[in-house]
PDB file of C-alpha atoms in Angstrom:
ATOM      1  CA  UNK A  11       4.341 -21.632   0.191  1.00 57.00           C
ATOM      2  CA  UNK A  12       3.271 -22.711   3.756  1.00 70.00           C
ATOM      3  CA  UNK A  13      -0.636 -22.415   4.470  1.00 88.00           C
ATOM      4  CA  UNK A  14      -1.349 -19.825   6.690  1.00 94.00           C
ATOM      5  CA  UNK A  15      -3.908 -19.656   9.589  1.00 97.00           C
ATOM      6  CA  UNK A  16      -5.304 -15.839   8.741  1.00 97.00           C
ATOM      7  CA  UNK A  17      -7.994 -14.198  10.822  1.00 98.00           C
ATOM      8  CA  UNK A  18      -9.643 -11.584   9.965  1.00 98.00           C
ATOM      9  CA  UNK A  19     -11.968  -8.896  12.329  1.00 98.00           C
ATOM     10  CA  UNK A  20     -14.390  -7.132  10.559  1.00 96.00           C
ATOM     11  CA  UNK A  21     -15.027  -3.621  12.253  1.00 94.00           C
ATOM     12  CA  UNK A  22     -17.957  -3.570  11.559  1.00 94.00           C
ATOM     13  CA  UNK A  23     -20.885  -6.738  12.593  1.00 93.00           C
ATOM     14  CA  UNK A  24     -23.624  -6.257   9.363  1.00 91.00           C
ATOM     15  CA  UNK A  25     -23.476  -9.451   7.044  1.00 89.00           C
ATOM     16  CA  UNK A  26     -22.776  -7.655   3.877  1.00 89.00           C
ATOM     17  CA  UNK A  27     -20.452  -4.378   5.077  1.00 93.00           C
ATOM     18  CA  UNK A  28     -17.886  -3.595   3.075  1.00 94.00           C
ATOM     19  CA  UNK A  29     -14.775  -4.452   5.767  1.00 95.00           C
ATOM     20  CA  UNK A  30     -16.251  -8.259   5.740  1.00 96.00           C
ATOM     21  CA  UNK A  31     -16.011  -7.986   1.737  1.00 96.00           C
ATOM     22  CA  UNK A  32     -12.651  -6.191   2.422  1.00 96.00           C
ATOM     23  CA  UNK A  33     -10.936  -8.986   4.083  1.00 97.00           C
ATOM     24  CA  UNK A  34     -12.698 -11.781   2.149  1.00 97.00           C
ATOM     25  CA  UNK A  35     -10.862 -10.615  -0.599  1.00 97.00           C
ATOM     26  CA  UNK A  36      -7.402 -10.069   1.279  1.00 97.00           C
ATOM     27  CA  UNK A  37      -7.737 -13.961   2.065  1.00 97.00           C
ATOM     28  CA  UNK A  38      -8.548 -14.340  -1.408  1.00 97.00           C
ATOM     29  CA  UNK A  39      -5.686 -12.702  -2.468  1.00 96.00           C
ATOM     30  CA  UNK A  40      -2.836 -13.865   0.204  1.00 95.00           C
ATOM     31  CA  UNK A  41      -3.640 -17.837  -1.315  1.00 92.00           C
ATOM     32  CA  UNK A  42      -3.451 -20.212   0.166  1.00 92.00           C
ATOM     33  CA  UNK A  43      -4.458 -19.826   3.819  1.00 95.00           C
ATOM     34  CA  UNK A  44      -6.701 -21.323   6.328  1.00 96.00           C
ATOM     35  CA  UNK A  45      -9.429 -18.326   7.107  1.00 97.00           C
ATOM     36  CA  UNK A  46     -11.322 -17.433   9.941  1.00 97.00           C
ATOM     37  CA  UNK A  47     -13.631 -14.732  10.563  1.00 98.00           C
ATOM     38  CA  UNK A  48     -13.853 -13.613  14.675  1.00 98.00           C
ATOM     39  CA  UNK A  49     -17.137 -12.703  15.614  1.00 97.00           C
ATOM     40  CA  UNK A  50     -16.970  -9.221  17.003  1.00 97.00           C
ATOM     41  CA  UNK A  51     -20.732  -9.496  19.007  1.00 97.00           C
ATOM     42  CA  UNK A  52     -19.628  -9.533  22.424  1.00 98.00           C
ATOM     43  CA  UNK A  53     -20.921  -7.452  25.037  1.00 98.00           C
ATOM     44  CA  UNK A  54     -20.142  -4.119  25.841  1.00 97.00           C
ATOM     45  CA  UNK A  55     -16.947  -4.092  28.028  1.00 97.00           C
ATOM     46  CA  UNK A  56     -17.868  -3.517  31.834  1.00 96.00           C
ATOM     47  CA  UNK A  57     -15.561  -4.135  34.427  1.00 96.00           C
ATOM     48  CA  UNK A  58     -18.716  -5.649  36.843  1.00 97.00           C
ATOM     49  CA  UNK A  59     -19.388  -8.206  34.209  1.00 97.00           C
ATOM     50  CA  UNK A  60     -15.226  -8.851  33.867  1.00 97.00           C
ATOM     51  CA  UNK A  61     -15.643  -9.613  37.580  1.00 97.00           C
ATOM     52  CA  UNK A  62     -17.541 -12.651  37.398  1.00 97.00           C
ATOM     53  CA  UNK A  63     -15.447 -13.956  34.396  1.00 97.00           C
ATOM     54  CA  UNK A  64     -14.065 -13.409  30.621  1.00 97.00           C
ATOM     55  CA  UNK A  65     -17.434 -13.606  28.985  1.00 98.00           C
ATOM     56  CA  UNK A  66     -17.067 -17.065  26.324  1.00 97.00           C
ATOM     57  CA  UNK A  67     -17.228 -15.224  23.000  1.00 98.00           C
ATOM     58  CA  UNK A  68     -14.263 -12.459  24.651  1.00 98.00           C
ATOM     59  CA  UNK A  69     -12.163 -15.859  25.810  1.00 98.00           C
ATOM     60  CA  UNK A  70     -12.856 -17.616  22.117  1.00 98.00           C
ATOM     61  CA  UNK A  71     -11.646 -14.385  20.208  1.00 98.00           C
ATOM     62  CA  UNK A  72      -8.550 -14.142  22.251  1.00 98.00           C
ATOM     63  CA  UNK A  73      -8.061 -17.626  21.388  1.00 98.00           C
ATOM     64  CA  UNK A  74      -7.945 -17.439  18.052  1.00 98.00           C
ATOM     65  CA  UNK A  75      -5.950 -14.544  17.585  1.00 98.00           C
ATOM     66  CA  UNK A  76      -3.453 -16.889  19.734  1.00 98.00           C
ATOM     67  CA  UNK A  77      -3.895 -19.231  17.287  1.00 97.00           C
ATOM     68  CA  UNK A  78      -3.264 -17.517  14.242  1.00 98.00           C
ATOM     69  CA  UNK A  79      -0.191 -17.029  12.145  1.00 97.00           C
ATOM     70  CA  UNK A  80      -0.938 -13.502  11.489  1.00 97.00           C
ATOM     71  CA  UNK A  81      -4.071 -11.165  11.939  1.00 98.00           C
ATOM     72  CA  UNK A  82      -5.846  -9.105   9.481  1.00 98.00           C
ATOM     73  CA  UNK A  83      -8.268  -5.956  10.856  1.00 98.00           C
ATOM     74  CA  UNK A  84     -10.885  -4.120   8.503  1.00 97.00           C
ATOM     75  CA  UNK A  85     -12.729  -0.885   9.845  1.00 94.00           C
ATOM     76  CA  UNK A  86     -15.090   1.323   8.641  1.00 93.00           C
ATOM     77  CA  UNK A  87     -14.812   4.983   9.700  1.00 90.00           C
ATOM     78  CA  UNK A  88     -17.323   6.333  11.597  1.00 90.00           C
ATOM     79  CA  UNK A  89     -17.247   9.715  13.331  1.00 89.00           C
ATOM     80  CA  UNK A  90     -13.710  10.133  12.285  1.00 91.00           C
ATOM     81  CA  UNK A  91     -12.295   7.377  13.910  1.00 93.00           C
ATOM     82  CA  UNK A  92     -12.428   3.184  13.679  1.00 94.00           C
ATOM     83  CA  UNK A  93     -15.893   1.663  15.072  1.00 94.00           C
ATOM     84  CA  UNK A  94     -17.056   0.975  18.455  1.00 96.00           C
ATOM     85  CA  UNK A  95     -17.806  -3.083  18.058  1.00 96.00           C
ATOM     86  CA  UNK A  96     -13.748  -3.208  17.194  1.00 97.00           C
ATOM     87  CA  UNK A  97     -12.962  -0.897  20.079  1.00 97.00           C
ATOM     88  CA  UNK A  98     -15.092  -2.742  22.368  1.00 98.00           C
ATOM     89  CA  UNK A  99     -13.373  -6.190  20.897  1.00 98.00           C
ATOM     90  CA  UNK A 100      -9.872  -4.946  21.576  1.00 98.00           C
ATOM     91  CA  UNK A 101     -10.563  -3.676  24.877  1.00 97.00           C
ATOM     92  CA  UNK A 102     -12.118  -6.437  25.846  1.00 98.00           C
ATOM     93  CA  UNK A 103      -9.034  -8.622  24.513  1.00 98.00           C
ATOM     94  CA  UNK A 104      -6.871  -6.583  26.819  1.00 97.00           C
ATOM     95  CA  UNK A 105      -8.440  -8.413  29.768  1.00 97.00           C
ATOM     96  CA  UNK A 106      -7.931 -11.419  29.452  1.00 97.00           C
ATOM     97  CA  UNK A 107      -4.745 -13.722  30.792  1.00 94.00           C
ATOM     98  CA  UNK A 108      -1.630 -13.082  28.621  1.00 93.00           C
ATOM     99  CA  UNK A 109      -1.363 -10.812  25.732  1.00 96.00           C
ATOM    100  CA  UNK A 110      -2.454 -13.043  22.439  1.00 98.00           C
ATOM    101  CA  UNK A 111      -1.272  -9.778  20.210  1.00 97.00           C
ATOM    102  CA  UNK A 112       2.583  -9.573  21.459  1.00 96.00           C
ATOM    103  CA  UNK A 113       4.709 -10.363  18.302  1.00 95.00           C
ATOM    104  CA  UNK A 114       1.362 -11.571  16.334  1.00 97.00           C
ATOM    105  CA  UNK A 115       1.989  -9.879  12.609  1.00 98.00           C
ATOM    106  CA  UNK A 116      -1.392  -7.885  12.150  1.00 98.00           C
ATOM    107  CA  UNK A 117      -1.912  -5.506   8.537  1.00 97.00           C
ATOM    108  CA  UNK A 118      -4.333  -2.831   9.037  1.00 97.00           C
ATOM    109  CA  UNK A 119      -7.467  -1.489   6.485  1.00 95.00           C
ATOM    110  CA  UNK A 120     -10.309   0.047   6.340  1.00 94.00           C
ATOM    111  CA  UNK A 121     -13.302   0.851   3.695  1.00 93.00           C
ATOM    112  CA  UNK A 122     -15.695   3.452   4.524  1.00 88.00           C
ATOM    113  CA  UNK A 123     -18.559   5.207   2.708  1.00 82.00           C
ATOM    114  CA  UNK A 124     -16.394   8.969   2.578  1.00 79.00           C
ATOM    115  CA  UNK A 125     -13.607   9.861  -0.439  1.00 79.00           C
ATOM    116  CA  UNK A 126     -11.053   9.028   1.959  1.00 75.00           C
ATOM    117  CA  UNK A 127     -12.099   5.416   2.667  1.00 77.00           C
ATOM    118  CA  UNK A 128     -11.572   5.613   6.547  1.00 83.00           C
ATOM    119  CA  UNK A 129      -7.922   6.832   6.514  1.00 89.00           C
ATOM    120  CA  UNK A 130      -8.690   8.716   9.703  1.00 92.00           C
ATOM    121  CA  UNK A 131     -10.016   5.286  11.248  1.00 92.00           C
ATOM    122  CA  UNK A 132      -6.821   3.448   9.312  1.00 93.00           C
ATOM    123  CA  UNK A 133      -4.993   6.079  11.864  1.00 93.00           C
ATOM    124  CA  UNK A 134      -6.973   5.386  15.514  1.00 95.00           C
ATOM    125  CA  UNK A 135      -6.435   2.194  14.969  1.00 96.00           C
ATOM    126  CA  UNK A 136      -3.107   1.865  14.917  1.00 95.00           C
ATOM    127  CA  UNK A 137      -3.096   3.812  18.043  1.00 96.00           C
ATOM    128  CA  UNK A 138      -5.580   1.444  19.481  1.00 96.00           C
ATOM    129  CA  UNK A 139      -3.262  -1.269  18.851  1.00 97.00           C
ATOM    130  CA  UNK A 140       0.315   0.360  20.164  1.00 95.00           C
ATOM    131  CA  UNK A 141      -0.543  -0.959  23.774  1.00 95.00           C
ATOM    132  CA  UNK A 142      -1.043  -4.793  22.348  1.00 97.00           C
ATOM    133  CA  UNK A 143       2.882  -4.626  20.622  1.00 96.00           C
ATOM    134  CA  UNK A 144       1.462  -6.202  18.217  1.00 97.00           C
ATOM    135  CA  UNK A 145       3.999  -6.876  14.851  1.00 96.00           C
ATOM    136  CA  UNK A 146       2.028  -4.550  12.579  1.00 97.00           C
ATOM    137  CA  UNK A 147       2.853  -4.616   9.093  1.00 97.00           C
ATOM    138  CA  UNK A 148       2.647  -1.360   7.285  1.00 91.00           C
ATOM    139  CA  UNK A 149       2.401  -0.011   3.994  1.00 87.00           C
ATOM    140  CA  UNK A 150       0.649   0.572   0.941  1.00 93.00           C
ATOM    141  CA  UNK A 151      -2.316   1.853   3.046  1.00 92.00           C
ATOM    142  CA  UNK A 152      -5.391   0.091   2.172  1.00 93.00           C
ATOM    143  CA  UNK A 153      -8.381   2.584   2.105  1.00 90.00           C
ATOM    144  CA  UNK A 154     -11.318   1.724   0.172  1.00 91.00           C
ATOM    145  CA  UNK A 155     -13.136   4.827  -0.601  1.00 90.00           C
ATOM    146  CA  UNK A 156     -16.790   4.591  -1.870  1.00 84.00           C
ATOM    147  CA  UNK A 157     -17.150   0.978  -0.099  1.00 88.00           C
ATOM    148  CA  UNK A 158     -20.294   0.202  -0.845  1.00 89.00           C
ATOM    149  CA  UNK A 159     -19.362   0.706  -4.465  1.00 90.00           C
ATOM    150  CA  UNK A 160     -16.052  -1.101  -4.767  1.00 90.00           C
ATOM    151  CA  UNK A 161     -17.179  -4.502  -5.013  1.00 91.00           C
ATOM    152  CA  UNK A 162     -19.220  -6.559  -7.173  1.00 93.00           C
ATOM    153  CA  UNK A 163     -22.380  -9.100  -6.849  1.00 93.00           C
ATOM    154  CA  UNK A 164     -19.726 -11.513  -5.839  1.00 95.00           C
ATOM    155  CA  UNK A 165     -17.903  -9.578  -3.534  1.00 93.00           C
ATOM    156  CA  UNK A 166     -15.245  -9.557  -5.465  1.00 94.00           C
ATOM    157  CA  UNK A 167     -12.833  -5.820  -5.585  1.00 93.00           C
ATOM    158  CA  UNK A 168     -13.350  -4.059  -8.929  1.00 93.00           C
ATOM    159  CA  UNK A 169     -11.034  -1.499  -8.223  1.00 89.00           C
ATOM    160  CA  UNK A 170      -7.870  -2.745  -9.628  1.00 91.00           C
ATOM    161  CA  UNK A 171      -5.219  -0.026  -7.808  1.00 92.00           C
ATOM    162  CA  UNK A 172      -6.846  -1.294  -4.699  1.00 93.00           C
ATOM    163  CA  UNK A 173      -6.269  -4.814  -5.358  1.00 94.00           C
ATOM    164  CA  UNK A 174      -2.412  -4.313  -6.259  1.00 96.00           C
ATOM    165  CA  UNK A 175      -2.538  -2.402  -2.683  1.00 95.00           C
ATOM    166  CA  UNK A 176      -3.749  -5.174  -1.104  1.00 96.00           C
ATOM    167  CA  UNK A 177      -1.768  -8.128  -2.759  1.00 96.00           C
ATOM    168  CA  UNK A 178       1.433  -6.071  -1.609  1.00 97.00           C
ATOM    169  CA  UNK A 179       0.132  -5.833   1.877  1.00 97.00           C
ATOM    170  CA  UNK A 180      -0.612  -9.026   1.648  1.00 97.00           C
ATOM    171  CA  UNK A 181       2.320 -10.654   0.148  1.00 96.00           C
ATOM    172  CA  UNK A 182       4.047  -8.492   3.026  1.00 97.00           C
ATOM    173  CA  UNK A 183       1.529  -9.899   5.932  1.00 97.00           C
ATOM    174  CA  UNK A 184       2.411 -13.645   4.384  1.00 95.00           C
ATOM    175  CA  UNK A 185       6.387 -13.189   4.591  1.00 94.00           C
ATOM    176  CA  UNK A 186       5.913 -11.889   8.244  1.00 94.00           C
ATOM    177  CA  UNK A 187       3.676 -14.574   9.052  1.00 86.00           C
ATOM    178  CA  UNK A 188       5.411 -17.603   7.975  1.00 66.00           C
TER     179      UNK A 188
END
């Protein structure tokens, strides 16, 4: 098997959320890959500060997602739908020169504190994406209910049905990928 340049945005920017532990673990499981981890703290999108240039951090995400073999996205859920800071990150990607996204294989997840482990948010952001034609690998959902409860000192998954999930999407993200 090829190594694979994965990154991974978190949805959501504190050190220990559950999305960060989320996609730790799907580079963990996908093998033998080359990991990155974007850094979502840009500035709030506004078209004045767009004027005097693609901020650095906006220009350096867009970069790497160029440079990637294939893109992995984690979100919590709040209010019903994926988080602001990834929001803000994909609008923001939308500006700059080119689109890094067209044809870029991308799986989707989320973990959130409700029982239904940010399915709602697993759903807005695929919408969020549809502009980017991104090559968005689907299936088995990945929806960590609980979040804060599915991993262990580690940060290692203890649910075994959601680490079968994820190795599938996984295996699925790698034969897209390479």
């Amino acid at each position: 098997m090829p190594e694979i340049n994965l990154l991974g945005l978190p949805g959501a920017l504190r050190a220990g959320s559950s999305n960060r532990m989320l996609l730790r673990n799907a580079a963990r499981i996908m093998g033998d890959v080359t990991y990155v981890e974007a850094d979502l703290h840009l500035p709030l999108y506004d078209g004045d500060l767009e004027d005097r240039g693609i901020p650095a951090p906006v220009q350096t995400l867009a970069d790497q997602i160029a440079a990637a073999d294939c893109v992995v996205i984690s979100t919590p859920e709040y209010n019903k739908n994926l988080s602001g800071v990834l929001k803000n990150a994909l609008d923001w990607v939308s500006r700059v020169e080119g689109n890094p996204w067209k044809g870029k294989p991308v799986a989707l997840m989320a973990a959130a504190s409700g029982r239904a482990g940010g399915e709602r948010a697993l759903n807005s952001l695929v919408l969020a994406m549809m502009p980017f034609r991104a090559d968005l690998v689907y299936g088995p959902e990945v929806c960590v209910a609980d979040g804060r409860n599915q991993f262990d000192d580690a940060g290692l998954l203890i649910n075994g049905r959601v680490e079968k999930s994820l190795g599938l999407l996984m295996a699925k993200l790698r034969a897209a990928g390479g």
